[in-house]
Structures are given as structure tokens and as C-alpha cells.
XYZ file of C-alpha atoms in Angstrom:
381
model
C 0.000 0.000 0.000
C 1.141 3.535 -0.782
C 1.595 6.067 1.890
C -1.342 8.454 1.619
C -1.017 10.661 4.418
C -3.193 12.953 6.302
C -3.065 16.601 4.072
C -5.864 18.459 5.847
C -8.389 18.396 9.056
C -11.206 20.596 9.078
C -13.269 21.039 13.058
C -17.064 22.665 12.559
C -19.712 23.146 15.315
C -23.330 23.898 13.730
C -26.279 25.188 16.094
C -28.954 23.184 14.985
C -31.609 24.368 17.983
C -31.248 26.271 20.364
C -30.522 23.632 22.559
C -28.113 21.601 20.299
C -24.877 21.856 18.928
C -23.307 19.116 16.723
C -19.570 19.260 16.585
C -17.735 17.342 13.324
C -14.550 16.396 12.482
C -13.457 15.882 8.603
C -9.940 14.504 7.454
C -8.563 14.652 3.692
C -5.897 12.890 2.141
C -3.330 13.436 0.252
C -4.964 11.396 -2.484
C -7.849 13.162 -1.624
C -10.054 10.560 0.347
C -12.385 12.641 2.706
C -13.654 10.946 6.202
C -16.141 12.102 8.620
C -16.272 12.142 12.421
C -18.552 13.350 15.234
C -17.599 14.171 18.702
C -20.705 16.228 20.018
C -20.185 16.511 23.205
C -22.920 19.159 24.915
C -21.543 22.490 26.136
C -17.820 21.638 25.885
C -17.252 22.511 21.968
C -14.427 24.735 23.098
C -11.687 21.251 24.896
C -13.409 19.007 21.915
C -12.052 21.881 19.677
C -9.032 22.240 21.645
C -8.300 18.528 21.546
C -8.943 18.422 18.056
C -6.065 20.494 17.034
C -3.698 18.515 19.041
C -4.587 15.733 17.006
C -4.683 17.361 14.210
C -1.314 18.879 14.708
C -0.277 15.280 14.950
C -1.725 14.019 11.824
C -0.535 16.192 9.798
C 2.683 14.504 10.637
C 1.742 11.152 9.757
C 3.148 9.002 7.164
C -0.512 7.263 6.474
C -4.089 7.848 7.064
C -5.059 4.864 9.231
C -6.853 4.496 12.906
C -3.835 2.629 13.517
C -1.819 5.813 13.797
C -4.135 7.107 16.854
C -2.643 7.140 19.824
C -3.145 4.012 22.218
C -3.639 5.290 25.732
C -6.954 6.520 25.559
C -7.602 9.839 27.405
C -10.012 9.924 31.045
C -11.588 12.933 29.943
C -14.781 13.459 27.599
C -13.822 16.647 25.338
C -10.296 14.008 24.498
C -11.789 10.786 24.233
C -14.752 13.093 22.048
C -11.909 14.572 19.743
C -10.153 11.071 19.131
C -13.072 8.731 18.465
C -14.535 11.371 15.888
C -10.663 11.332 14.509
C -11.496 7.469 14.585
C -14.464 7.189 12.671
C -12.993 9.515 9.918
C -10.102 7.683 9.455
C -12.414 4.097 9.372
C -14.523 5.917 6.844
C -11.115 6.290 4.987
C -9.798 3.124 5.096
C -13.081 1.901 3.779
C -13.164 4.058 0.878
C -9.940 3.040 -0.248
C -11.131 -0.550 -0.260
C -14.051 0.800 -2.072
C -16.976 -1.319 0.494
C -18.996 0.105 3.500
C -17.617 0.489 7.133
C -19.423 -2.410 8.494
C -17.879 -4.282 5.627
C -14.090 -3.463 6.949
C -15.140 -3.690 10.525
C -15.249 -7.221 9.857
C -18.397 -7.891 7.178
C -21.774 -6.974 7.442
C -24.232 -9.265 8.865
C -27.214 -7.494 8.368
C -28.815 -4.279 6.241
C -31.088 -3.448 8.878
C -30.601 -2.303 12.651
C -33.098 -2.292 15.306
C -33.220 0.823 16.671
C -35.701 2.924 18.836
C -36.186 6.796 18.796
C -35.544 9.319 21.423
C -38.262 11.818 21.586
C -36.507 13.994 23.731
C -35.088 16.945 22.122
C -38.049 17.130 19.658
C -40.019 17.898 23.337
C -38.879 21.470 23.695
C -42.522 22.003 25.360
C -42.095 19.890 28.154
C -45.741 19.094 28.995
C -47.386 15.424 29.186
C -49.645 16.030 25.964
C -46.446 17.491 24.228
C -44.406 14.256 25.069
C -47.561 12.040 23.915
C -47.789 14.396 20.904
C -43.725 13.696 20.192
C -44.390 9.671 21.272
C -47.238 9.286 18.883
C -45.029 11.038 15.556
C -42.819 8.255 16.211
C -45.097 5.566 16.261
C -46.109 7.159 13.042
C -42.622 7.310 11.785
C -42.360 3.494 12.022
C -40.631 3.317 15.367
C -42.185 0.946 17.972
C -40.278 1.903 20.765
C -39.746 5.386 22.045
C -37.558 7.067 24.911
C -38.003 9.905 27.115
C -36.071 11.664 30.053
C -39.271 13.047 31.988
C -37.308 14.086 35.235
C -36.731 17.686 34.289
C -37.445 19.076 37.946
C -35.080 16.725 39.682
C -31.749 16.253 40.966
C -30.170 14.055 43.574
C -29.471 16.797 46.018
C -33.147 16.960 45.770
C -33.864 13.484 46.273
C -31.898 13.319 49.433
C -34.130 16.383 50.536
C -36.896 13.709 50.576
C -38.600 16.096 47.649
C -40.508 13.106 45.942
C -43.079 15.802 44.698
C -40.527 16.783 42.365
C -40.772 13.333 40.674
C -44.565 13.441 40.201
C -44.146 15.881 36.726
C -41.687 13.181 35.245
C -44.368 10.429 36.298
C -47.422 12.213 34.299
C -45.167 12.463 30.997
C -44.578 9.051 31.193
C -48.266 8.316 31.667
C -49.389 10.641 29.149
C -46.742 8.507 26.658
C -47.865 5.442 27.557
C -51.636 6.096 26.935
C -50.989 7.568 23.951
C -49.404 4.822 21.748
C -50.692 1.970 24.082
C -49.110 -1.398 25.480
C -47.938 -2.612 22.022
C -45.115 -0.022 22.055
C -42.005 -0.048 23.923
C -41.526 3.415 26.667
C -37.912 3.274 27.847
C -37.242 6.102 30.513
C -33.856 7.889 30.972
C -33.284 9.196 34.336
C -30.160 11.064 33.461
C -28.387 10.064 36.691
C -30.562 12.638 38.731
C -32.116 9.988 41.579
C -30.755 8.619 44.888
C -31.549 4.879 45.681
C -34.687 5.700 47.800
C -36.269 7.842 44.622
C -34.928 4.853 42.066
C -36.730 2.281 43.974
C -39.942 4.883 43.798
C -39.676 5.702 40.117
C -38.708 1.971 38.924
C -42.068 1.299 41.066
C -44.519 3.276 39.482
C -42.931 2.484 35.947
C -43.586 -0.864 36.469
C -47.305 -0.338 37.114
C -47.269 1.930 33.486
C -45.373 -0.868 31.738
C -42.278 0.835 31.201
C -39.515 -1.157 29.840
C -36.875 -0.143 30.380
C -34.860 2.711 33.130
C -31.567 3.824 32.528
C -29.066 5.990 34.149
C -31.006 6.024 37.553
C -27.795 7.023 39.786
C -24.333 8.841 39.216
C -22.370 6.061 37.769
C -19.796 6.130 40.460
C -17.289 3.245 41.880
C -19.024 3.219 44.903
C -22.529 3.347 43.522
C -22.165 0.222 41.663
C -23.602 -1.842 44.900
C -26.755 0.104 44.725
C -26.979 -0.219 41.518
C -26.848 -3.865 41.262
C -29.786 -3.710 43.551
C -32.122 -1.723 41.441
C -31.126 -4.253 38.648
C -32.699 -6.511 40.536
C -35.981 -4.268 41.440
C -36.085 -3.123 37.934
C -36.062 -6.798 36.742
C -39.035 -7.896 39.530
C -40.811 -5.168 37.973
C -40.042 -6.215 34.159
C -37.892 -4.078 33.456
C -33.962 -3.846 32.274
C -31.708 -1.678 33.901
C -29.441 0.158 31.146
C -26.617 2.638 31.245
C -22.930 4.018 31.079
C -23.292 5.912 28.245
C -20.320 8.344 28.612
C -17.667 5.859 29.735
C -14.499 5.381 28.134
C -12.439 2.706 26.849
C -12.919 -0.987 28.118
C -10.967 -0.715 31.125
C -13.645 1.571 32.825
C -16.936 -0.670 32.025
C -15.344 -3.586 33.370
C -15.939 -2.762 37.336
C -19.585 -2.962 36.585
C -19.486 -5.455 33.595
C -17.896 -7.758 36.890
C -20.643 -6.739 39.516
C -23.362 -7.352 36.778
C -24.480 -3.961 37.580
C -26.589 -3.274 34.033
C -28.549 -5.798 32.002
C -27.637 -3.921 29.531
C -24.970 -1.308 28.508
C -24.788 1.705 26.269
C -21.695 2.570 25.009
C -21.272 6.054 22.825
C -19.457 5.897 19.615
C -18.185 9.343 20.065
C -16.910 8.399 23.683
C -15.945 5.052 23.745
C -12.267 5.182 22.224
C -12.618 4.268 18.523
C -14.034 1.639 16.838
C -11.648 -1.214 17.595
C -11.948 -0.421 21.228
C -15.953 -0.283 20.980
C -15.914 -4.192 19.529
C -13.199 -5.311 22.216
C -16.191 -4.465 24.615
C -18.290 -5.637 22.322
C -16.599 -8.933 22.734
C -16.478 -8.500 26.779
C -20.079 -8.052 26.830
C -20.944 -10.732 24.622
C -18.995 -13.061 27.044
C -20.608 -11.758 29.884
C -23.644 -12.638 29.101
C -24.906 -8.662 29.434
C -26.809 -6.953 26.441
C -25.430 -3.842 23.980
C -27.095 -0.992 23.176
C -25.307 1.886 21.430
C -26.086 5.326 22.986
C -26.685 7.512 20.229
C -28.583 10.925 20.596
C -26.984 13.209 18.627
C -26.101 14.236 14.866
C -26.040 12.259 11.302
C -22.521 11.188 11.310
C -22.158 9.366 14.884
C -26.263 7.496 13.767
C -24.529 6.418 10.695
C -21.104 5.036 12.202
C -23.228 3.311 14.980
C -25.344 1.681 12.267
C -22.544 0.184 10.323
C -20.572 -0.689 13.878
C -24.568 -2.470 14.761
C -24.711 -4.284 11.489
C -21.278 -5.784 11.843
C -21.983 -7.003 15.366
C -22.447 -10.585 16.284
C -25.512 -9.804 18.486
C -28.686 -7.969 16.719
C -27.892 -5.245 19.179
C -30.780 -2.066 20.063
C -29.872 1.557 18.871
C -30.984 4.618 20.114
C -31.879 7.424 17.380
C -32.729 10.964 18.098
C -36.254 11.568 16.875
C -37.164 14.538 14.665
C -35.442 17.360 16.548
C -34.405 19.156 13.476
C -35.089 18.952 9.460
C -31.337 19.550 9.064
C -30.889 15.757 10.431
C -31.814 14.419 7.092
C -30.876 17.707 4.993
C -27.536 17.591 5.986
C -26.706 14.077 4.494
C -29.339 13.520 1.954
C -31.712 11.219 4.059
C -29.147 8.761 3.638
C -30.167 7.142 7.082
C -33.794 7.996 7.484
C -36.943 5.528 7.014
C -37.563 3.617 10.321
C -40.023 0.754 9.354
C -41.420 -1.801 11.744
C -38.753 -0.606 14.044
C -35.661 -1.020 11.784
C -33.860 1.294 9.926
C -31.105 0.733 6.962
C -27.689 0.742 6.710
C -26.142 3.319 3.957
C -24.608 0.823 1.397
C -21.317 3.176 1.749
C -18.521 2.891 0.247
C -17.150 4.232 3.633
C -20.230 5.447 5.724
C -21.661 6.470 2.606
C -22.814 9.721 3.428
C -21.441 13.558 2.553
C -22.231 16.279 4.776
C -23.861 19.550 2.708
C -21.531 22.311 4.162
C -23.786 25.346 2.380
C -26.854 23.985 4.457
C -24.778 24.170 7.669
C -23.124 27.713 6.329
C -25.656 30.181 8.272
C -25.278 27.572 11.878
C -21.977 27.638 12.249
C -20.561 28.986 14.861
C -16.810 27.120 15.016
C -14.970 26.508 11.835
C -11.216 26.021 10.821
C -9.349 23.987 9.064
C -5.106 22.977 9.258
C -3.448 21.657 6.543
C 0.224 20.689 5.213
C 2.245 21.799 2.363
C 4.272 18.537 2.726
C 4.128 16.762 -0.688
């Protein structure tokens, strides 16, 4: 193989809501292959972008374009491990275009064309009412998802909870209701708690979503070393109630899941693609999981580029894992890549063909949302 080395790297935040930021990383070749990355990371643009031109500065230095050439400690920190798996992906969606076949096909083949995935209706809930969040659950269900995901909780936090303020929790308990009686028992409600409860309120909430047929809780309590005890006991409420308990969705590289992949602390655990490490890393706990008997579920919540990587990294995976898919938050979703991974039916949604992840990003449709853009290059021949 001929050296083709890194020539460019371009970093670009867009404001897509007022809410939401998506942050993207781009590499070009010498031979002028062009790979995509994201590494949204919510209010931290800033150390992603800061990160991002250390690596950068790096790969300009390289002798080849290849995820090989990342560096193999991983970082502890979220804006670094953000800025290197969106490096990651980029240079994967490289190294598949050079072999001319999709990223699931160089991840190892694919073994499906179709993910099961579910949609999170959370950001399209800006009004943050019950009939709003039935109003968001039912466009789903109409969108060909049959499970949908909200993080009702809005009012709460654990300093709260330890105030004995259960009140608080009653809000978060009439969205859910309102969700579940508006696309009935047939459909899957998964609830995010967004670490905000303390074991007392967990034990309250995973009660009364039991009796609304709730799924599925996730992220009930700071995911701390010494939480993971009480956590392994709500996996075992949750699952009396018929429920799975689900989380650590910002943790990085293998080394950190495995204290609670040991204590069997999750049924089932949601790795980011923009947080794990890369993609090699994300199948080595692929593999750990697997063994362990404990489910996958890619977290996934955010912009075009980290949906599509998960969906090729999903389709090469052993297990017909779960993915989570933001829900209709913004018409630039599909704009920005030509629809390329829209069209949910019967719960399952395609995989771009590639070659690479087989999407472009329009940069004139995320012109007027920018609000971080540069670009460092080489002169080396």
C-alpha cells in the first residue's frame, strides 16, 4: 500500500436548535479521500475543539491515514476521548473508501442491512408538557418506530432526592403516563433518568414504571465506583418489575466498564461511539459483553454522522444489538446528508450501502449555523 497521508483536518460546530450543537470532524488525504467524524459533546465545543487540534497537529505529521496511527492510551476525559473517536471514525470511513466497500464491511463484514433501533423523543419535546411528550411519542409511532424514549425528570436532581422532595418526581411520572396512553401497550416506553435519583427515589420511580409498563430505566444514579452496589440492587428491582436496567453511556475505553461489567451492575450497557475510544476499542467491549452474558445498546442521541457510524458498527456485530436514534429534533438531520439514514419501518432502519459510511455532509446547508470553523493543513508533498 502507498503512503497516503493525512493533508488536511477541518473542526465545525453547527447550532442546529437552540438547545443543540453538533460538533464534526473531517480529514482529507493526500490522495484526496475525505472521512467524517462526530464528537458532540454538549456544552464543551471549546476542549473538543481544543483537543482536536492537538490531534490534528499530529496528523498532519503522519506518514498514512489509518486508525492505527491514533494514539493508544486513551484519554479519562470526555472533550479528548470526544476529539479522538470522531478522529477514529474519519479515518475508518477512509480506510473503507480506499477498499471501495462500507464500514461495516471493513469492521469485519456486514451481517445485516437493517438495525433495530428505537427513537428518542426527547429533544423534539422542547414544550415539556405530558400532551407534548404524547404528541412527540405518537409522531414516532407514526414514523415506524415501535419503541420510544423519554427523560421526563426535568425538575429533579439528587441533592433533591436526598431532601426527601418526591413531589418533584410526580411531573416526570405524568409524561410518562401521558406517553404510555398515547401509543398503548404494544409499544415499547424506555425512561432515561439522566443520573438525577438517589436509591430511595430509584426504587420509587422503577415502582410506578412498572405499574405503566415501562420497559426499560436507565441511568437512575451517578455512575460512580461506589454506587455500583446500589446499583446492582435496582437491577434486581427493575427486573421484579419487568424491566432492564441500562446505562454508562459516557464511559471510556474498556478498562472503565469492566468494574460494573464484573458486579453485573446493568442488564444492559450503552456505550457512545463518540466516547468510547474508537471503533476497535468499541468491539473489544463488544466482545467483553458478549462473554458476559450482558446486552449492547449503542447510545446515540446526537447528529447524522455518529447514527450512521453506529449503524454500520450495529450491522457488523455478532448480536442484533438495540440503537438509540434521536427523533425529529431538526429537518437539518436528514438535509444535511441527503436522508441517507432515514426511514424507520417496523422498528428497523437501513444501513447506507457506503462505500465508507456512505454519506457527505452539505456544508452550504450548515453555512448560516456555524458557529466554530477552521481547518489545518500541510504543504508537505
Amino acid at each position: 500500500m502507498h503512503p497516503d497521508p493525512v493533508r488536511a483536518v477541518s473542526f465545525f460546530v453547527a447550532e442546529v436548535t437552540p438547545q443543540t450543537k453538533w460538533t464534526f470532524v473531517e480529514v482529507e488525504t493526500r490522495a484526496g479521500l475525505r472521512g467524517l467524524g462526530e464528537a458532540t459533546l454538549d456544552a464543551q465545543e471549546g476542549a473538543v475543539s481544543d483537543a482536536a487540534e492537538a490531534l490534528a497537529g499530529a496528523a498532519l505529521g503522519w506518514v498514512h491515514s489509518d486508525p492505527a496511527m491514533l494514539p493508544a492510551i486513551l484519554p479519562a476525559e470526555l472533550p479528548q476521548a470526544a476529539a479522538l473517536s470522531a478522529f477514529d471514525q474519519a479515518l475508518w470511513d477512509i480506510a473503507a473508501k480506499r477498499r471501495g466497500v462500507a464500514l461495516s464491511q471493513a469492521l469485519g463484514g456486514a451481517r445485516r442491512d437493517t438495525v433495530k433501533v428505537y427513537a428518542n423523543i426527547n429533544r423534539r419535546t422542547r414544550e415539556r408538557s405530558p400532551a407534548a411528550f404524547a404528541a412527540s411519542a405518537r409522531a414516532a409511532v407514526e414514523a415506524g418506530h415501535d419503541a420510544v424514549k423519554l427523560a421526563p425528570f426535568d425538575e429533579v436532581d439528587v441533592t433533591a432526592c436526598r431532601a426527601g422532595s418526591y413531589d418533584l418526581l410526580c411531573p416526570g411520572l405524568d409524561r410518562i403516563s401521558a406517553v404510555r396512553a398515547a401509543i398503548g401497550p404494544s409499544v415499547g416506553v424506555m425512561v432515561d433518568c439522566h443520573w438525577r435519583l438517589d436509591p430511595a427515589a430509584a426504587d420509587h420511580v422503577i415502582g410506578a414504571a412498572g405499574e405503566l409498563g415501562v420497559r426499560w430505566i436507565e441511568c437512575p444514579l451517578p455512575e460512580t465506583p461506589d454506587n455500583i452496589a446500589a446499583i446492582v440492587r435496582l437491577r434486581g428491582v427493575a427486573n421484579r418489575h419487568g424491566m432492564v436496567l441500562a446505562g454508562l453511556e459516557t464511559t471510556i475505553g474498556l478498562a472503565s466498564f469492566m468494574p460494573f461489567i464484573r458486579a453485573g451492575a446493568y442488564d444492559v450497557i450503552m456505550p457512545d461511539i463518540k466516547y468510547v475510544g474508537g471503533l476497535a476499542e468499541f468491539a473489544r467491549l463488544a466482545d467483553a459483553l458478549r462473554g458476559a452474558g450482558i446486552g449492547l445498546s449503542p447510545h446515540n442521541p446526537s447528529g447524522p454522522v455518529s447514527q450512521v457510524a453506529s449503524l454500520h458498527f450495529c450491522a457488523a456485530t455478532a448480536e442484533d444489538c438495540l440503537l438509540e436514534t434521536q427523533f425529529d429534533e431538526t429537518r437539518l438531520f436528514g438535509a444535511l446528508v441527503g436522508d441517507v439514514s432515514n426511514g424507520t419501518t417496523h422498528g428497523r432502519m437501513p444501513v447506507p450501502p457506503g462505500p465508507g459510511l456512505g454519506l457527505e455532509l452539505d456544508r452550504e446547508a450548515l453555512g448560516p449555523r456555524l458557529v466554530m470553523d477552521w481547518r489545518r493543513e500541510t504543504d508537505r508533498r
